[in-house]
């Protein structure tokens, strides 16, 4: 039986809208995986060192038969195919793909933590996640609505994505 997972997508280099669109296509082609829903896109301030371009962020819901570690490997392969270089932590990147939630599982290994450890601290994750799964609760039973209530709208703008893939603010 497939597991429902939520993935965070972000980009602030090399035409971020194009990077996000390509990532969505690649995620939809993952084996034993179905893209269920994509949240509206947001533009957010960069989290990390130095002056960086703003990010384009979104969240998707998928149903997958891939186990969490296999899903992580597949997502990292997509990042590499789109030019991701892991040089500076929280530095600029062509593409960042994170597993935010996987079914109702909690996992804490050196390489993978589910739920994502900073999920509740990041408005660019909480806002789009709430757009597509407002009734969601985390594995510890924390309602997403509680994270949303504590989420600052500062530094983030919701973008309207048109059917043709263009966007307007």
mmCIF file of N, CA and C in Angstrom, residues 74-144:
data_model
loop_
_atom_site.group_PDB
_atom_site.id
_atom_site.type_symbol
_atom_site.label_atom_id
_atom_site.label_comp_id
_atom_site.label_asym_id
_atom_site.label_seq_id
_atom_site.Cartn_x
_atom_site.Cartn_y
_atom_site.Cartn_z
ATOM 1 N N UNK A 74 16.493 8.859 -4.374
ATOM 2 C CA UNK A 74 15.911 9.285 -5.648
ATOM 3 C C UNK A 74 15.850 10.810 -5.732
ATOM 4 N N UNK A 75 15.494 11.463 -4.630
ATOM 5 C CA UNK A 75 15.423 12.925 -4.622
ATOM 6 C C UNK A 75 16.814 13.541 -4.762
ATOM 7 N N UNK A 76 17.804 12.959 -4.104
ATOM 8 C CA UNK A 76 19.172 13.475 -4.233
ATOM 9 C C UNK A 76 19.698 13.286 -5.653
ATOM 10 N N UNK A 77 19.278 12.224 -6.324
ATOM 11 C CA UNK A 77 19.653 12.023 -7.729
ATOM 12 C C UNK A 77 19.043 13.121 -8.601
ATOM 13 N N UNK A 78 17.793 13.483 -8.352
ATOM 14 C CA UNK A 78 17.161 14.583 -9.093
ATOM 15 C C UNK A 78 17.929 15.876 -8.843
ATOM 16 N N UNK A 79 18.295 16.138 -7.589
ATOM 17 C CA UNK A 79 19.076 17.341 -7.273
ATOM 18 C C UNK A 79 20.379 17.366 -8.074
ATOM 19 N N UNK A 80 21.084 16.252 -8.096
ATOM 20 C CA UNK A 80 22.357 16.189 -8.839
ATOM 21 C C UNK A 80 22.129 16.404 -10.331
ATOM 22 N N UNK A 81 21.083 15.799 -10.883
ATOM 23 C CA UNK A 81 20.791 15.961 -12.309
ATOM 24 C C UNK A 81 20.501 17.416 -12.655
ATOM 25 N N UNK A 82 20.027 18.179 -11.691
ATOM 26 C CA UNK A 82 19.727 19.586 -11.929
ATOM 27 C C UNK A 82 20.847 20.503 -11.438
ATOM 28 N N UNK A 83 22.023 19.934 -11.220
ATOM 29 C CA UNK A 83 23.202 20.751 -10.945
ATOM 30 C C UNK A 83 23.454 21.096 -9.494
ATOM 31 N N UNK A 84 22.808 20.438 -8.567
ATOM 32 C CA UNK A 84 23.010 20.734 -7.146
ATOM 33 C C UNK A 84 24.423 20.358 -6.734
ATOM 34 N N UNK A 85 25.097 21.309 -6.095
ATOM 35 C CA UNK A 85 26.423 21.077 -5.522
ATOM 36 C C UNK A 85 26.321 21.366 -4.029
ATOM 37 N N UNK A 86 26.718 20.417 -3.212
ATOM 38 C CA UNK A 86 26.659 20.579 -1.753
ATOM 39 C C UNK A 86 27.999 21.128 -1.265
ATOM 40 N N UNK A 87 28.109 22.459 -1.282
ATOM 41 C CA UNK A 87 29.362 23.110 -0.918
ATOM 42 C C UNK A 87 29.240 23.795 0.441
ATOM 43 N N UNK A 88 28.231 24.655 0.595
ATOM 44 C CA UNK A 88 28.024 25.416 1.824
ATOM 45 C C UNK A 88 26.662 25.054 2.399
ATOM 46 N N UNK A 89 26.630 24.719 3.693
ATOM 47 C CA UNK A 89 25.341 24.422 4.315
ATOM 48 C C UNK A 89 24.462 25.658 4.244
ATOM 49 N N UNK A 90 23.242 25.464 3.800
ATOM 50 C CA UNK A 90 22.248 26.516 3.632
ATOM 51 C C UNK A 90 22.694 27.582 2.632
ATOM 52 N N UNK A 91 23.615 27.203 1.749
ATOM 53 C CA UNK A 91 24.050 28.120 0.703
ATOM 54 C C UNK A 91 23.078 28.109 -0.463
ATOM 55 N N UNK A 92 23.333 28.969 -1.456
ATOM 56 C CA UNK A 92 22.461 28.993 -2.631
ATOM 57 C C UNK A 92 22.493 27.647 -3.348
ATOM 58 N N UNK A 93 21.393 27.313 -4.015
ATOM 59 C CA UNK A 93 21.328 26.013 -4.684
ATOM 60 C C UNK A 93 20.361 26.042 -5.852
ATOM 61 N N UNK A 94 20.699 25.229 -6.848
ATOM 62 C CA UNK A 94 19.800 25.092 -7.991
ATOM 63 C C UNK A 94 18.517 24.410 -7.564
ATOM 64 N N UNK A 95 18.623 23.431 -6.660
ATOM 65 C CA UNK A 95 17.441 22.689 -6.239
ATOM 66 C C UNK A 95 17.680 22.065 -4.871
ATOM 67 N N UNK A 96 16.675 22.174 -4.026
ATOM 68 C CA UNK A 96 16.694 21.524 -2.719
ATOM 69 C C UNK A 96 15.392 20.744 -2.588
ATOM 70 N N UNK A 97 15.496 19.449 -2.395
ATOM 71 C CA UNK A 97 14.330 18.578 -2.218
ATOM 72 C C UNK A 97 14.423 17.929 -0.845
ATOM 73 N N UNK A 98 13.398 18.114 -0.029
ATOM 74 C CA UNK A 98 13.382 17.567 1.329
ATOM 75 C C UNK A 98 12.147 16.709 1.547
ATOM 76 N N UNK A 99 12.330 15.595 2.229
ATOM 77 C CA UNK A 99 11.190 14.817 2.704
ATOM 78 C C UNK A 99 10.736 15.480 4.002
ATOM 79 N N UNK A 100 9.547 16.052 3.974
ATOM 80 C CA UNK A 100 9.015 16.723 5.156
ATOM 81 C C UNK A 100 8.321 15.730 6.079
ATOM 82 N N UNK A 101 7.465 14.911 5.484
ATOM 83 C CA UNK A 101 6.698 13.906 6.216
ATOM 84 C C UNK A 101 6.585 12.664 5.353
ATOM 85 N N UNK A 102 6.532 11.514 5.996
ATOM 86 C CA UNK A 102 6.372 10.251 5.284
ATOM 87 C C UNK A 102 5.393 9.409 6.085
ATOM 88 N N UNK A 103 4.181 9.255 5.528
ATOM 89 C CA UNK A 103 3.100 8.562 6.238
ATOM 90 C C UNK A 103 2.988 9.178 7.628
ATOM 91 N N UNK A 104 2.852 8.383 8.625
ATOM 92 C CA UNK A 104 2.807 8.903 9.989
ATOM 93 C C UNK A 104 4.062 8.463 10.736
ATOM 94 N N UNK A 105 5.154 8.307 9.978
ATOM 95 C CA UNK A 105 6.388 7.764 10.541
ATOM 96 C C UNK A 105 7.275 8.838 11.144
ATOM 97 N N UNK A 106 8.012 8.434 12.151
ATOM 98 C CA UNK A 106 9.114 9.220 12.696
ATOM 99 C C UNK A 106 10.378 8.409 12.458
ATOM 100 N N UNK A 107 11.404 9.076 11.992
ATOM 101 C CA UNK A 107 12.669 8.417 11.683
ATOM 102 C C UNK A 107 13.789 9.374 12.056
ATOM 103 N N UNK A 108 14.812 8.868 12.735
ATOM 104 C CA UNK A 108 15.921 9.725 13.129
ATOM 105 C C UNK A 108 17.228 8.974 12.935
ATOM 106 N N UNK A 109 17.826 9.165 11.755
ATOM 107 C CA UNK A 109 19.134 8.589 11.465
ATOM 108 C C UNK A 109 20.079 9.732 11.112
ATOM 109 N N UNK A 110 21.336 9.405 10.935
ATOM 110 C CA UNK A 110 22.316 10.435 10.585
ATOM 111 C C UNK A 110 21.979 11.102 9.253
ATOM 112 N N UNK A 111 21.454 10.342 8.310
ATOM 113 C CA UNK A 111 21.181 10.862 6.965
ATOM 114 C C UNK A 111 19.762 11.365 6.757
ATOM 115 N N UNK A 112 18.838 10.942 7.599
ATOM 116 C CA UNK A 112 17.441 11.264 7.330
ATOM 117 C C UNK A 112 16.652 11.386 8.626
ATOM 118 N N UNK A 113 15.967 12.525 8.754
ATOM 119 C CA UNK A 113 15.087 12.747 9.892
ATOM 120 C C UNK A 113 13.689 13.060 9.366
ATOM 121 N N UNK A 114 12.718 12.314 9.842
ATOM 122 C CA UNK A 114 11.320 12.524 9.471
ATOM 123 C C UNK A 114 10.510 12.535 10.766
ATOM 124 N N UNK A 115 9.673 13.556 10.976
ATOM 125 C CA UNK A 115 9.474 14.739 10.154
ATOM 126 C C UNK A 115 10.766 15.553 10.023
ATOM 127 N N UNK A 116 10.811 16.378 8.990
ATOM 128 C CA UNK A 116 11.976 17.240 8.795
ATOM 129 C C UNK A 116 12.175 18.055 10.071
ATOM 130 N N UNK A 117 13.399 18.101 10.607
ATOM 131 C CA UNK A 117 13.625 18.706 11.918
ATOM 132 C C UNK A 117 13.300 20.196 12.019
ATOM 133 N N UNK A 118 13.305 20.926 10.916
ATOM 134 C CA UNK A 118 13.017 22.359 10.963
ATOM 135 C C UNK A 118 11.696 22.713 10.272
ATOM 136 N N UNK A 119 10.867 21.710 10.061
ATOM 137 C CA UNK A 119 9.590 21.916 9.375
ATOM 138 C C UNK A 119 8.795 23.068 9.996
ATOM 139 N N UNK A 120 8.626 23.070 11.298
ATOM 140 C CA UNK A 120 7.802 24.075 11.963
ATOM 141 C C UNK A 120 8.405 25.455 12.052
ATOM 142 N N UNK A 121 9.695 25.579 11.740
ATOM 143 C CA UNK A 121 10.384 26.868 11.839
ATOM 144 C C UNK A 121 10.371 27.640 10.528
ATOM 145 N N UNK A 122 9.912 27.041 9.471
ATOM 146 C CA UNK A 122 10.084 27.629 8.140
ATOM 147 C C UNK A 122 8.743 27.940 7.491
ATOM 148 N N UNK A 123 8.475 29.241 7.361
ATOM 149 C CA UNK A 123 7.204 29.641 6.760
ATOM 150 C C UNK A 123 7.091 29.172 5.316
ATOM 151 N N UNK A 124 8.221 29.027 4.629
ATOM 152 C CA UNK A 124 8.190 28.598 3.229
ATOM 153 C C UNK A 124 7.879 27.110 3.085
ATOM 154 N N UNK A 125 7.780 26.412 4.211
ATOM 155 C CA UNK A 125 7.331 25.015 4.221
ATOM 156 C C UNK A 125 5.917 24.926 4.806
ATOM 157 N N UNK A 126 5.696 25.585 5.936
ATOM 158 C CA UNK A 126 4.405 25.490 6.624
ATOM 159 C C UNK A 126 3.274 26.050 5.767
ATOM 160 N N UNK A 127 3.472 27.213 5.152
ATOM 161 C CA UNK A 127 2.391 27.830 4.369
ATOM 162 C C UNK A 127 1.962 26.968 3.184
ATOM 163 N N UNK A 128 2.884 26.520 2.316
ATOM 164 C CA UNK A 128 2.417 25.677 1.208
ATOM 165 C C UNK A 128 1.891 24.313 1.666
ATOM 166 N N UNK A 129 2.450 23.763 2.737
ATOM 167 C CA UNK A 129 1.936 22.498 3.258
ATOM 168 C C UNK A 129 0.488 22.674 3.720
ATOM 169 N N UNK A 130 0.211 23.781 4.392
ATOM 170 C CA UNK A 130 -1.156 24.054 4.846
ATOM 171 C C UNK A 130 -2.104 24.286 3.674
ATOM 172 N N UNK A 131 -1.584 24.778 2.555
ATOM 173 C CA UNK A 131 -2.427 24.970 1.371
ATOM 174 C C UNK A 131 -2.972 23.645 0.843
ATOM 175 N N UNK A 132 -2.175 22.582 0.931
ATOM 176 C CA UNK A 132 -2.607 21.305 0.340
ATOM 177 C C UNK A 132 -3.057 20.268 1.367
ATOM 178 N N UNK A 133 -2.750 20.503 2.645
ATOM 179 C CA UNK A 133 -3.133 19.519 3.673
ATOM 180 C C UNK A 133 -3.478 20.222 4.987
ATOM 181 N N UNK A 134 -4.483 21.094 4.969
ATOM 182 C CA UNK A 134 -4.769 21.911 6.156
ATOM 183 C C UNK A 134 -5.156 21.108 7.400
ATOM 184 N N UNK A 135 -5.685 19.918 7.237
ATOM 185 C CA UNK A 135 -6.127 19.107 8.379
ATOM 186 C C UNK A 135 -5.040 18.157 8.887
ATOM 187 N N UNK A 136 -3.856 18.236 8.312
ATOM 188 C CA UNK A 136 -2.761 17.327 8.629
ATOM 189 C C UNK A 136 -2.301 17.470 10.080
ATOM 190 N N UNK A 137 -1.893 16.356 10.663
ATOM 191 C CA UNK A 137 -1.219 16.351 11.964
ATOM 192 C C UNK A 137 0.109 15.635 11.802
ATOM 193 N N UNK A 138 1.104 16.072 12.560
ATOM 194 C CA UNK A 138 2.422 15.446 12.542
ATOM 195 C C UNK A 138 2.363 14.119 13.296
ATOM 196 N N UNK A 139 3.388 13.281 13.144
ATOM 197 C CA UNK A 139 3.383 11.988 13.843
ATOM 198 C C UNK A 139 3.227 12.098 15.364
ATOM 199 N N UNK A 140 3.649 13.226 15.953
ATOM 200 C CA UNK A 140 3.482 13.405 17.404
ATOM 201 C C UNK A 140 2.113 13.984 17.759
ATOM 202 N N UNK A 141 1.213 14.035 16.776
ATOM 203 C CA UNK A 141 -0.164 14.532 16.911
ATOM 204 C C UNK A 141 -0.279 16.051 16.936
ATOM 205 N N UNK A 142 0.818 16.775 16.727
ATOM 206 C CA UNK A 142 0.734 18.229 16.620
ATOM 207 C C UNK A 142 -0.024 18.586 15.352
ATOM 208 N N UNK A 143 -1.116 19.344 15.471
ATOM 209 C CA UNK A 143 -1.838 19.733 14.259
ATOM 210 C C UNK A 143 -1.032 20.751 13.448
ATOM 211 N N UNK A 144 -1.057 20.598 12.142
ATOM 212 C CA UNK A 144 -0.402 21.575 11.273
ATOM 213 C C UNK A 144 -0.963 22.967 11.540
#
